[in-house]
Each structure stands twice: as structure tokens, then as C-alpha cells.
């Protein structure tokens, strides 16, 4: 056990780093599973940050779009608060050195993305917003003397007593080891979402629901776990994770066609390619299932400009031997963002005392059943600051010694076959389209895998989140946003509410499914 007066932040993405800077000069300890900034979904974000920056736009219009996309379960007070402060975060990031795209007059260049009523996505070099923002924050964190970063370490469990978090257990992330307890006055969870629980995902390999899982295992309340967003246009080139073909391409006029050359979105929704993500995702999934390979066609809209305006997309195309100037890009649906997570109030507080959460690990009520494009980075910024300001009441020393750890031998190598089985199970039964029979099968398989790997805490955290997703999806007998049930294909007005669930409740649903199948 290590006693430290430092506030601990578990995670190394945008929310974690932004919060660390907000907390400085208080002593802070950042738990980073890899080299700082690597392996975080934030760095892979291509679109940008949604904010009403243009004279013709307003926070109220942004909030209205957020409510509309969220399919009836967005908290309007949260949407109003987040969109109201969006501008100040863009300005602050600019002052830190983020090179947002600007025109000759110095105005921010913005893209329009799906379900937005205006062009309000602030971007960097077309499709490199996440990478450039992270570079800026990493440099600032490295320069902050009160912030210590423990690289190649991962959080695996919370230490609690009487409903209060008193510390966090961490282990090495690059090799098996026994965990070490770090006592802390407060813990902020900012370790990402759950997309990697699925076989086809845009998320980095380490983002597999572990943070949500160990918070749930400690008793934290979870909200909306059934709502998983599947990005419509991941590259279908056999890579894991699947590279992303940013939504900004469709905002610039790129269209979706199938192997027959048909623009299938015209018949699917009045907004065609700019329909809400869940609708576009299901349409692409249907084309894939029917054997009519879906593709994103940028030729008419962008021509050769795609190579210079979207360098990340161009690089992926080159790697796959695709010439987007001459041919369409094969795409498929991939797990991209988890709207659900650890339940958080407007200050990022959870149901456990001394535990806060921000970013994709959280569920704040902003996204509802279907996140509005580019609201993810915005939410992480807003709640990182809110949580940091709320944590300022914690008693910490003015200065704290550097934490030096020696990890005991122990731990267990992650069973890759078990992880692959879990991911395939989630894709097959808790993915884009769901049924009661499939969800029960998923829960049964998760229970078996959990029993077989009961000594591996990291894997147990994954199974906890997978259980929450499948159990909540089984309980919600309707279709709404990112959650679609073939056996309940319509939305039920009586279920237009957020889900609140504990792991114990999810395990009871799982036990019932297992009993039914045996």
C-alpha cells in the first residue's frame, strides 16, 4: 500500500489530461496504461469538437440538435449547460496552442456532421482534431510540475469503505503483476468507453470497458449501458481496430453506395447520408448482411481534394491500396462510442463518495440513446473541468512526494482466446440488431467466460461491463437510438427514460437468462 496525498486520475485521454491541468498546482497522479496519450480514443477522434462558434449559430440550436439526436432520453438541463460553455473550451484550447483550422479572417473553419442543423464542428487539419488536441494537452501536462504520470500502469479495482472510495488498485499494464493499492483523497475515472468489447470497433485495443466494469464491481450506479453507438463508416479493410472514415466526409457531400452503385440512404431517411448515426449504421449493416458491399464515395464531392483535406483518411486508403479519387471506400459498421457508463451528476460525481468520472466512461445525460456527432470530446472537456473544480474541496497537501512503486510478482496473462470469444459474442448478440434470444445467449456465454477466467481481474472488469450492456438491452423491450430490438422494433413512449442499473441487478438478470437456457 502507498499513502499519497495526490488526487488520482485513472486514464490518459482528453478528459484525464484536461482535468489534470485544471487541478494543478494540486498534486495529481495520472494512471496511464501506455506512454502518455497513446492508446486513448481521444487521439483517434477525427471530426472535432462541436460548439456554436459561428455568428449564425447559437448554443440553443446546438442543444436542440442534441435533444433531437438523443431520441427522447437526453437531459435538457445537461444539454443546455454543455452547449452554453462549449465556446469557452474552444477558446481555452486555442490559447493552450491547439492549431484549430482558421480562415483568412481568423474565423474557425467548421464542418457540418450528421444531425447538426449547422456547420459547428471545430476541426484541425480536416480530420486530425483529436490527435492535435491531445498533443497540446500532453505537452502542457508534461510541463506541469505538480502532475506525476505513471506510464504502463492500469487501474483494476477501487478500494471502498462504507460507500466511500478510499483508494485505487493498480498493476502493470505491459506485463502481469500483482496489484498495488494507492490510497488517495479522491479518484477521477477517465479511462474511456467499451467499444473494444466488440469484434469490429474503431476503439484502441485497451478500450474494453474495464473502467466502467471496476466501478460497477465497487457498487457504483451505471446509467444507459444498453446504448452503444456503432459508427456507420469504419474502413472495411480487415484491420483491428478498424480505421475511421470521418463523418465530415459525408458533411462535405460524400455519398453511400452499394456494390450495385445504388445510393441506398435516399430511401432510408429524408436526410440521406446525414441522418442520425443509428439510422445510417443500420442501413449500412443491412447492405452488408445482404451481400451488397457498402462503400463511401468521395469522388464527385471531393475529387483529389480528399487527399489534402483529409490526410488521415488518405493515409489509410494508401495503406489499403485504395485510390479514393478513382474508387469508393469499402465501409462497415463498427462499435464506436458508449453512451452509457458510470452515472454522473453535473459535477461528475458518482453514487460513491470521493469518486468522480468524466469522458466516455461516464453517463451524464448529454447523449441519451444516440450521441450527436462530435459531442463526445465536448462532453469530456466540460465534465473534466466541472469535476476538477468540484474536487478542489478535497484536502490535499500543497506538495506531495513522487510516487515510486514496486509491483510484486503475480497477476495473470490475459487469455486472448477468451477475449476474442467475448468480443465475437457481443457483436453477434448485443450489436447493431438485438433479440431476446440473442441477448440471453450473450449473457450465458459471458457467465461461462467469467467463471473460467475468475482469477483475471482485468477480464472480470470487461465481463462486468458486457453483462451490464446485455442485461440492460434485454430489459429495454423497445428500439431507441443505438439500441435496436428486432423483436420490439418500435419506440415505446412509456420507456422514454434513462436506465439506472447496478451490477447486482444486471447479474440477477443474467442468472435468470442462464437458468432459462439450462
Coordinates of C-alpha atoms in Angstrom, one line a residue:
X1 CA 0.0 0.0 0.0
X2 CA 1.2 3.5 -0.9
X3 CA -0.2 6.5 1.0
X4 CA -0.3 9.6 -1.2
X5 CA -1.9 13.0 -0.9
X6 CA -2.3 13.1 -4.6
X7 CA -5.6 13.1 -6.4
X8 CA -5.6 10.1 -8.7
X9 CA -6.9 10.2 -12.3
X10 CA -7.3 6.8 -13.9
X11 CA -6.9 7.3 -17.7
X12 CA -4.8 9.2 -20.1
X13 CA -7.3 10.6 -22.7
X14 CA -8.5 14.1 -23.3
X15 CA -10.7 14.2 -20.1
X16 CA -7.9 12.9 -17.9
X17 CA -5.3 15.4 -19.1
X18 CA -7.7 18.4 -19.2
X19 CA -8.7 17.6 -15.6
X20 CA -5.1 17.2 -14.5
X21 CA -4.3 20.7 -15.8
X22 CA -7.4 22.1 -14.1
X23 CA -6.4 20.6 -10.8
X24 CA -2.8 21.8 -11.0
X25 CA -1.0 23.1 -8.9
X26 CA -2.6 20.5 -6.6
X27 CA -0.6 17.2 -6.6
X28 CA -2.1 14.8 -9.1
X29 CA -1.2 11.3 -10.2
X30 CA -2.3 10.1 -13.7
X31 CA -2.5 6.4 -14.3
X32 CA -1.6 5.9 -17.9
X33 CA -1.9 2.3 -19.4
X34 CA 0.7 3.2 -22.1
X35 CA 3.0 6.1 -22.9
X36 CA 1.0 9.2 -22.0
X37 CA -1.6 9.8 -24.7
X38 CA -1.1 6.6 -26.6
X39 CA -4.0 4.0 -26.6
X40 CA -6.6 6.7 -25.8
X41 CA -9.7 7.0 -28.0
X42 CA -9.4 10.8 -27.9
X43 CA -6.3 10.9 -30.0
X44 CA -8.2 8.9 -32.7
X45 CA -11.1 11.3 -32.9
X46 CA -11.2 12.7 -36.4
X47 CA -14.3 15.0 -36.6
X48 CA -13.6 17.6 -33.9
X49 CA -15.4 19.4 -31.2
X50 CA -19.0 20.6 -31.6
X51 CA -19.5 24.2 -30.5
X52 CA -21.7 27.1 -31.6
X53 CA -18.8 29.4 -32.7
X54 CA -20.3 31.0 -35.8
X55 CA -22.4 34.2 -35.7
X56 CA -25.4 32.4 -37.3
X57 CA -25.3 29.6 -34.7
X58 CA -26.4 29.5 -31.1
X59 CA -25.9 27.2 -28.1
X60 CA -29.7 26.8 -28.0
X61 CA -29.7 25.4 -31.6
X62 CA -26.9 23.1 -30.6
X63 CA -28.8 21.9 -27.6
X64 CA -31.9 21.4 -29.7
X65 CA -30.0 19.2 -32.1
X66 CA -28.6 17.2 -29.2
X67 CA -32.0 16.6 -27.8
X68 CA -33.3 15.5 -31.2
X69 CA -30.5 13.1 -31.9
X70 CA -30.8 11.6 -28.4
X71 CA -34.1 10.0 -29.2
X72 CA -36.1 11.3 -26.2
X73 CA -33.7 10.4 -23.3
X74 CA -31.3 13.4 -23.2
X75 CA -31.4 15.5 -20.0
X76 CA -32.3 19.0 -21.3
X77 CA -30.6 20.8 -18.4
X78 CA -27.4 19.0 -19.2
X79 CA -27.6 19.7 -22.9
X80 CA -28.2 23.4 -22.1
X81 CA -25.3 23.6 -19.8
X82 CA -22.8 21.8 -22.0
X83 CA -23.6 23.7 -25.2
X84 CA -23.6 27.0 -23.3
X85 CA -20.0 26.6 -22.2
X86 CA -18.7 25.0 -25.4
X87 CA -17.2 28.2 -26.8
X88 CA -15.1 28.9 -23.7
X89 CA -13.4 25.5 -24.0
X90 CA -12.6 26.0 -27.7
X91 CA -11.0 29.4 -26.8
X92 CA -9.1 27.9 -23.9
X93 CA -7.7 25.1 -26.1
X94 CA -6.7 27.6 -28.7
X95 CA -4.9 29.6 -26.1
X96 CA -3.1 26.4 -25.0
X97 CA -1.8 26.1 -28.6
X98 CA -4.3 23.8 -30.3
X99 CA -4.0 24.7 -34.1
X100 CA -7.7 24.7 -35.0
X101 CA -8.3 25.4 -38.7
X102 CA -8.9 29.1 -39.3
X103 CA -9.8 31.1 -42.4
X104 CA -8.0 34.2 -43.7
X105 CA -10.0 36.4 -41.3
X106 CA -9.2 34.3 -38.3
X107 CA -12.6 32.6 -38.0
X108 CA -12.8 29.0 -37.1
X109 CA -13.4 26.7 -40.0
X110 CA -16.2 24.3 -39.2
X111 CA -17.7 21.1 -40.6
X112 CA -21.3 20.0 -40.6
X113 CA -21.9 16.5 -39.4
X114 CA -24.9 14.2 -39.2
X115 CA -28.0 15.5 -37.4
X116 CA -26.5 19.0 -36.9
X117 CA -28.6 21.9 -38.2
X118 CA -25.5 24.0 -38.9
X119 CA -21.8 23.6 -39.5
X120 CA -20.5 23.7 -35.9
X121 CA -17.7 21.1 -35.6
X122 CA -14.4 22.9 -35.0
X123 CA -11.6 20.9 -36.6
X124 CA -7.8 20.6 -37.1
X125 CA -6.3 19.8 -40.5
X126 CA -9.6 18.4 -41.6
X127 CA -9.5 15.1 -39.7
X128 CA -6.9 15.4 -37.0
X129 CA -8.6 17.2 -34.2
X130 CA -8.2 14.5 -31.6
X131 CA -4.6 14.0 -32.3
X132 CA -3.7 17.7 -32.3
X133 CA -5.7 18.5 -29.1
X134 CA -4.0 15.6 -27.3
X135 CA -0.5 16.7 -28.4
X136 CA -1.3 20.1 -27.0
X137 CA -2.5 18.7 -23.7
X138 CA 0.3 16.2 -23.3
X139 CA 2.9 18.9 -23.7
X140 CA 1.1 21.0 -21.0
X141 CA 0.8 18.1 -18.6
X142 CA 4.4 17.2 -19.1
X143 CA 5.3 20.7 -18.2
X144 CA 3.2 20.8 -15.0
X145 CA 5.4 20.1 -12.0
X146 CA 2.5 19.1 -9.7
X147 CA 1.3 16.3 -12.1
X148 CA 3.0 12.9 -12.0
X149 CA 2.3 10.4 -14.7
X150 CA 2.7 6.6 -14.0
X151 CA 3.0 5.1 -17.5
X152 CA 2.4 1.5 -18.4
X153 CA 0.1 1.1 -15.4
X154 CA -3.6 0.3 -15.3
X155 CA -6.3 0.6 -12.7
X156 CA -8.0 -2.7 -11.9
X157 CA -10.1 -2.2 -8.7
X158 CA -11.4 0.5 -6.4
X159 CA -10.8 0.4 -2.6
X160 CA -14.0 1.3 -0.7
X161 CA -15.4 1.5 2.8
X162 CA -19.0 2.4 3.7
X163 CA -19.8 3.7 0.2
X164 CA -16.7 5.8 0.0
X165 CA -13.8 5.4 -2.3
X166 CA -10.5 5.5 -0.3
X167 CA -8.0 4.4 -3.0
X168 CA -7.4 2.5 -6.2
X169 CA -5.5 -0.7 -7.0
X170 CA -3.2 -0.6 -10.0
X171 CA -1.0 -3.1 -11.7
X172 CA 1.5 -3.1 -14.6
X173 CA -0.1 -2.8 -18.0
X174 CA 2.7 -4.2 -20.1
X175 CA 3.3 -7.4 -18.1
X176 CA 1.4 -9.4 -15.5
X177 CA 1.9 -8.3 -11.9
X178 CA 0.1 -8.3 -8.6
X179 CA -1.8 -5.0 -7.9
X180 CA -0.7 -2.3 -5.5
X181 CA -3.1 -0.2 -3.5
X182 CA -2.7 3.6 -3.7
X183 CA -4.6 5.5 -1.1
X184 CA -6.0 8.8 -2.3
X185 CA -8.3 11.6 -1.1
X186 CA -10.2 11.4 -4.4
X187 CA -10.3 9.4 -7.6
X188 CA -11.4 10.6 -11.1
X189 CA -12.2 7.9 -13.6
X190 CA -11.4 9.0 -17.2
X191 CA -10.4 5.7 -18.8
X192 CA -12.6 5.5 -21.9
X193 CA -15.6 3.5 -23.1
X194 CA -16.4 0.0 -24.2
X195 CA -16.1 -0.2 -28.0
X196 CA -13.4 -2.8 -27.8
X197 CA -15.8 -5.3 -26.3
X198 CA -17.0 -5.8 -29.9
X199 CA -15.1 -7.7 -32.7
X200 CA -15.4 -4.8 -35.1
X201 CA -14.5 -1.5 -33.5
X202 CA -12.8 1.9 -34.1
X203 CA -11.5 2.0 -30.5
X204 CA -7.9 1.4 -29.4
X205 CA -7.2 -2.2 -28.2
X206 CA -7.2 -1.3 -24.5
X207 CA -10.6 0.4 -24.5
X208 CA -12.8 -2.6 -23.5
X209 CA -15.0 -1.3 -20.7
X210 CA -12.6 -2.0 -17.9
X211 CA -13.1 1.3 -16.1
X212 CA -16.9 1.1 -16.1
X213 CA -16.5 -2.5 -15.0
X214 CA -14.4 -2.0 -11.9
X215 CA -16.6 1.0 -10.9
X216 CA -19.7 -1.2 -11.2
X217 CA -18.0 -4.0 -9.2
X218 CA -17.3 -1.5 -6.4
X219 CA -21.0 -0.7 -6.3
X220 CA -21.2 2.5 -8.5
X221 CA -24.5 3.1 -10.2
X222 CA -24.4 2.7 -14.0
X223 CA -26.7 4.6 -16.5
X224 CA -27.8 3.7 -20.0
X225 CA -25.3 0.8 -20.7
X226 CA -27.5 -0.6 -23.5
X227 CA -26.9 2.4 -25.7
X228 CA -23.9 1.6 -27.8
X229 CA -23.2 3.8 -30.8
X230 CA -22.0 2.0 -33.9
X231 CA -20.2 4.3 -36.3
X232 CA -21.6 3.8 -39.9
X233 CA -18.4 4.3 -41.8
X234 CA -15.4 2.4 -40.5
X235 CA -13.0 1.2 -43.2
X236 CA -13.8 -2.4 -44.2
X237 CA -10.2 -3.5 -44.9
X238 CA -9.6 -6.3 -42.4
X239 CA -7.8 -4.2 -39.7
X240 CA -8.4 -4.5 -36.0
X241 CA -9.2 -1.8 -34.8
X242 CA -11.0 -0.6 -37.9
X243 CA -9.8 2.8 -39.1
X244 CA -12.4 5.5 -39.2
X245 CA -13.7 7.3 -42.3
X246 CA -14.8 10.5 -40.6
X247 CA -18.4 11.7 -40.7
X248 CA -17.0 15.0 -42.0
X249 CA -16.6 13.3 -45.4
X250 CA -20.4 13.0 -45.6
X251 CA -20.8 16.5 -44.4
X252 CA -18.7 17.6 -47.4
X253 CA -21.1 15.7 -49.7
X254 CA -19.7 12.2 -49.9
X255 CA -22.4 9.6 -50.6
X256 CA -23.0 6.0 -49.6
X257 CA -23.5 3.4 -52.4
X258 CA -23.6 -0.3 -52.5
X259 CA -22.0 -2.8 -54.9
X260 CA -24.8 -2.1 -57.4
X261 CA -24.0 1.6 -57.4
X262 CA -27.3 2.4 -55.6
X263 CA -27.4 5.4 -53.1
X264 CA -29.4 3.3 -50.6
X265 CA -29.7 6.1 -47.9
X266 CA -32.1 8.1 -50.2
X267 CA -34.8 5.6 -49.4
X268 CA -33.8 5.2 -45.7
X269 CA -34.2 8.7 -44.4
X270 CA -35.0 12.3 -45.7
X271 CA -31.6 13.4 -44.6
X272 CA -29.9 10.5 -46.5
X273 CA -26.2 10.3 -45.6
X274 CA -26.7 13.0 -42.9
X275 CA -29.3 11.1 -41.0
X276 CA -28.7 10.3 -37.3
X277 CA -25.9 7.7 -36.8
X278 CA -28.0 4.9 -35.7
X279 CA -30.2 5.0 -38.8
X280 CA -27.2 5.2 -41.1
X281 CA -25.5 2.4 -39.2
X282 CA -28.5 0.0 -39.5
X283 CA -28.8 0.8 -43.3
X284 CA -25.1 0.0 -43.9
X285 CA -25.4 -3.1 -41.7
X286 CA -28.4 -4.3 -43.8
X287 CA -26.4 -3.8 -47.0
X288 CA -23.5 -5.8 -45.6
X289 CA -25.9 -8.6 -44.4
X290 CA -27.5 -8.7 -47.9
X291 CA -24.1 -9.1 -49.6
X292 CA -24.2 -5.7 -51.3
X293 CA -20.9 -4.3 -50.1
X294 CA -21.5 -0.7 -48.9
X295 CA -19.0 1.9 -49.9
X296 CA -18.4 5.6 -49.2
X297 CA -18.0 7.5 -52.5
X298 CA -16.0 10.8 -52.2
X299 CA -15.2 11.1 -55.9
X300 CA -17.8 13.7 -57.0
X301 CA -17.9 15.7 -53.8
X302 CA -14.1 16.0 -53.1
X303 CA -12.2 14.6 -56.0
X304 CA -8.4 14.9 -55.4
X305 CA -9.0 17.3 -52.5
X306 CA -9.8 14.3 -50.3
X307 CA -6.0 13.6 -50.3
X308 CA -5.1 17.0 -48.9
X309 CA -8.1 17.9 -46.8
X310 CA -8.4 14.6 -45.0
X311 CA -4.9 13.3 -44.6
X312 CA -5.7 10.6 -42.1
X313 CA -8.3 9.1 -44.5
X314 CA -5.8 9.4 -47.4
X315 CA -3.1 7.6 -45.4
X316 CA -5.5 4.7 -44.5
X317 CA -6.5 4.4 -48.2
X318 CA -2.9 4.3 -49.3
X319 CA -2.1 1.6 -46.8
X320 CA -5.1 -0.5 -48.1
X321 CA -4.3 0.1 -51.7
X322 CA -7.4 2.2 -52.3
X323 CA -7.4 5.3 -54.5
X324 CA -10.3 7.4 -53.2
X325 CA -10.0 9.8 -56.2
X326 CA -10.8 6.9 -58.6
X327 CA -12.8 4.4 -56.4
X328 CA -15.2 4.3 -53.5
X329 CA -14.0 3.3 -50.0
X330 CA -15.4 0.0 -48.6
X331 CA -17.1 0.6 -45.2
X332 CA -18.7 -1.3 -42.4
X333 CA -20.4 -0.7 -39.1
X334 CA -18.1 -0.7 -36.0
X335 CA -18.7 -0.2 -32.3
X336 CA -17.5 3.4 -31.8
X337 CA -18.9 5.1 -28.6
X338 CA -20.6 4.0 -25.4
X339 CA -23.4 6.5 -24.4
X340 CA -23.7 4.5 -21.2
X341 CA -21.3 4.5 -18.3
X342 CA -20.8 5.4 -14.7
X343 CA -23.7 7.6 -13.6
X344 CA -22.6 11.2 -13.1
X345 CA -24.2 14.4 -11.9
X346 CA -23.3 17.8 -13.4
X347 CA -20.2 17.9 -11.4
X348 CA -19.0 14.5 -12.4
X349 CA -19.9 13.0 -9.0
X350 CA -20.9 9.3 -8.9
X351 CA -23.0 7.4 -6.5
X352 CA -19.9 6.6 -4.5
X353 CA -18.3 9.3 -2.3
X354 CA -14.9 10.6 -3.4
X355 CA -15.3 9.2 -6.9
X356 CA -15.8 11.3 -9.9
X357 CA -16.0 10.4 -13.6
X358 CA -15.7 12.2 -17.0
X359 CA -15.5 11.4 -20.7
X360 CA -16.7 8.2 -22.3
X361 CA -16.5 6.2 -19.0
X362 CA -19.3 8.4 -17.7
X363 CA -23.0 8.7 -18.4
X364 CA -24.1 12.3 -17.9
X365 CA -27.4 12.5 -19.7
X366 CA -26.0 14.5 -22.6
X367 CA -26.1 11.8 -25.2
X368 CA -29.3 10.0 -24.5
X369 CA -29.8 7.0 -26.7
X370 CA -27.8 8.3 -29.6
X371 CA -24.8 10.7 -29.3
X372 CA -24.8 13.7 -31.6
X373 CA -21.7 13.7 -33.7
X374 CA -18.6 15.5 -32.1
X375 CA -20.4 16.0 -28.8
X376 CA -18.1 13.3 -27.3
X377 CA -14.9 15.4 -27.0
X378 CA -17.0 18.4 -25.9
X379 CA -18.6 16.4 -23.0
X380 CA -15.1 15.2 -21.9
X381 CA -13.8 18.8 -21.8
X382 CA -16.8 20.2 -19.9
X383 CA -17.1 17.4 -17.3
X384 CA -13.3 17.3 -16.8
X385 CA -13.4 20.9 -15.8
X386 CA -16.6 20.5 -13.7
X387 CA -15.2 17.5 -11.9
X388 CA -11.8 19.2 -11.2
X389 CA -13.5 22.3 -9.8
X390 CA -15.7 20.1 -7.6
X391 CA -12.7 18.1 -6.4
X392 CA -11.0 21.3 -5.3
X393 CA -12.8 20.9 -1.9
X394 CA -10.7 17.8 -1.2
X395 CA -8.0 18.1 1.4
X396 CA -4.6 17.7 -0.3
X397 CA -1.1 18.8 0.7
X398 CA 0.5 21.7 -1.1
X399 CA 3.2 19.4 -2.3
X400 CA 3.5 15.6 -2.4
X401 CA 6.4 13.2 -2.9
X402 CA 6.7 11.4 -6.2
X403 CA 5.0 8.0 -6.1
X404 CA 7.5 5.2 -6.6
X405 CA 6.1 1.7 -7.0
X406 CA 7.5 -1.8 -7.0
X407 CA 5.0 -4.3 -8.3
X408 CA 5.1 -7.8 -6.7
X409 CA 5.2 -10.8 -8.9
X410 CA 1.8 -12.3 -9.7
X411 CA -1.1 -11.5 -11.9
X412 CA -2.3 -13.4 -14.9
X413 CA -1.7 -13.0 -18.6
X414 CA -4.9 -12.0 -20.4
X415 CA -6.4 -15.0 -22.2
X416 CA -6.6 -13.7 -25.8
X417 CA -8.9 -16.6 -26.8
X418 CA -11.3 -15.7 -24.0
X419 CA -11.2 -12.0 -25.1
X420 CA -11.9 -12.9 -28.7
X421 CA -14.8 -15.1 -27.7
X422 CA -16.3 -12.3 -25.6
X423 CA -15.9 -9.8 -28.5
X424 CA -17.5 -12.1 -31.0
X425 CA -20.3 -12.8 -28.6
X426 CA -21.1 -9.1 -28.1
X427 CA -21.0 -8.5 -31.9
X428 CA -23.3 -11.4 -32.7
X429 CA -25.8 -10.9 -29.9
X430 CA -25.6 -7.4 -28.4
X431 CA -24.6 -5.4 -31.5
X432 CA -26.4 -3.4 -34.1
X433 CA -29.6 -5.6 -34.0
X434 CA -30.7 -7.5 -31.0
X435 CA -33.3 -10.0 -29.9
X436 CA -34.2 -11.5 -26.5
X437 CA -32.9 -14.9 -27.5
X438 CA -29.6 -13.5 -28.6
X439 CA -29.1 -11.3 -25.5
X440 CA -29.8 -14.3 -23.3
X441 CA -27.3 -16.3 -25.2
X442 CA -24.8 -13.5 -24.8
X443 CA -25.4 -13.4 -21.0
X444 CA -24.9 -17.1 -20.7
X445 CA -21.6 -17.0 -22.6
X446 CA -20.4 -14.1 -20.5
X447 CA -21.2 -16.0 -17.3
X448 CA -19.2 -19.0 -18.6
X449 CA -16.2 -17.0 -19.6
X450 CA -16.2 -15.1 -16.3
X451 CA -16.2 -18.4 -14.4
X452 CA -13.4 -19.8 -16.5
X453 CA -11.2 -16.6 -16.0
X454 CA -12.2 -15.8 -12.4
X455 CA -8.5 -15.1 -11.4
X456 CA -8.0 -12.4 -14.0
X457 CA -9.3 -9.1 -12.6
X458 CA -8.9 -7.2 -15.9
X459 CA -11.1 -9.8 -17.7
X460 CA -13.6 -9.7 -14.9
X461 CA -14.0 -5.9 -15.4
X462 CA -14.6 -6.5 -19.1
X463 CA -17.3 -9.1 -18.3
X464 CA -19.0 -6.8 -15.8
X465 CA -19.5 -4.1 -18.5
X466 CA -20.5 -6.7 -21.1
X467 CA -23.1 -8.0 -18.6
X468 CA -24.4 -4.5 -18.0
X469 CA -24.8 -3.9 -21.7
X470 CA -26.6 -7.1 -22.5
X471 CA -28.8 -7.2 -19.3
X472 CA -30.0 -3.6 -19.8
X473 CA -30.6 -4.3 -23.5
X474 CA -32.7 -7.4 -22.5
X475 CA -34.7 -5.3 -20.1
X476 CA -35.4 -2.5 -22.6
X477 CA -38.2 -4.0 -24.7
X478 CA -38.3 -1.3 -27.4
X479 CA -36.0 0.2 -30.0
X480 CA -34.5 3.6 -29.4
X481 CA -31.4 5.3 -30.7
X482 CA -28.4 3.0 -30.6
X483 CA -30.4 0.2 -29.1
X484 CA -32.5 -1.8 -31.7
X485 CA -34.5 -4.9 -30.9
X486 CA -35.8 -6.9 -33.9
X487 CA -38.5 -8.3 -31.6
X488 CA -39.5 -4.8 -30.4
X489 CA -38.7 -2.7 -33.5
X490 CA -40.7 0.4 -32.4
X491 CA -40.1 3.0 -29.7
X492 CA -42.3 2.8 -26.7
X493 CA -43.2 6.2 -25.2
X494 CA -43.5 4.7 -21.8
X495 CA -39.8 3.8 -22.0
X496 CA -38.6 7.2 -22.9
X497 CA -36.4 7.4 -19.9
X498 CA -32.8 6.8 -18.9
X499 CA -31.7 3.4 -17.5
X500 CA -30.3 3.2 -14.0
X501 CA -28.8 -0.1 -13.0
X502 CA -26.3 -1.7 -10.6
X503 CA -24.1 -4.7 -11.4
X504 CA -26.1 -6.7 -8.8
X505 CA -29.3 -6.0 -10.8
X506 CA -27.6 -6.9 -14.0
X507 CA -26.2 -10.2 -12.5
X508 CA -29.7 -11.1 -11.4
X509 CA -31.0 -10.7 -15.0
X510 CA -28.1 -12.7 -16.2
X511 CA -28.8 -15.5 -13.7
X512 CA -32.3 -15.7 -15.0
X513 CA -31.1 -16.0 -18.6
X514 CA -28.7 -18.7 -17.7
X515 CA -31.3 -20.6 -15.8
X516 CA -33.7 -20.4 -18.7
X517 CA -31.1 -21.8 -21.1
X518 CA -30.1 -24.7 -18.9

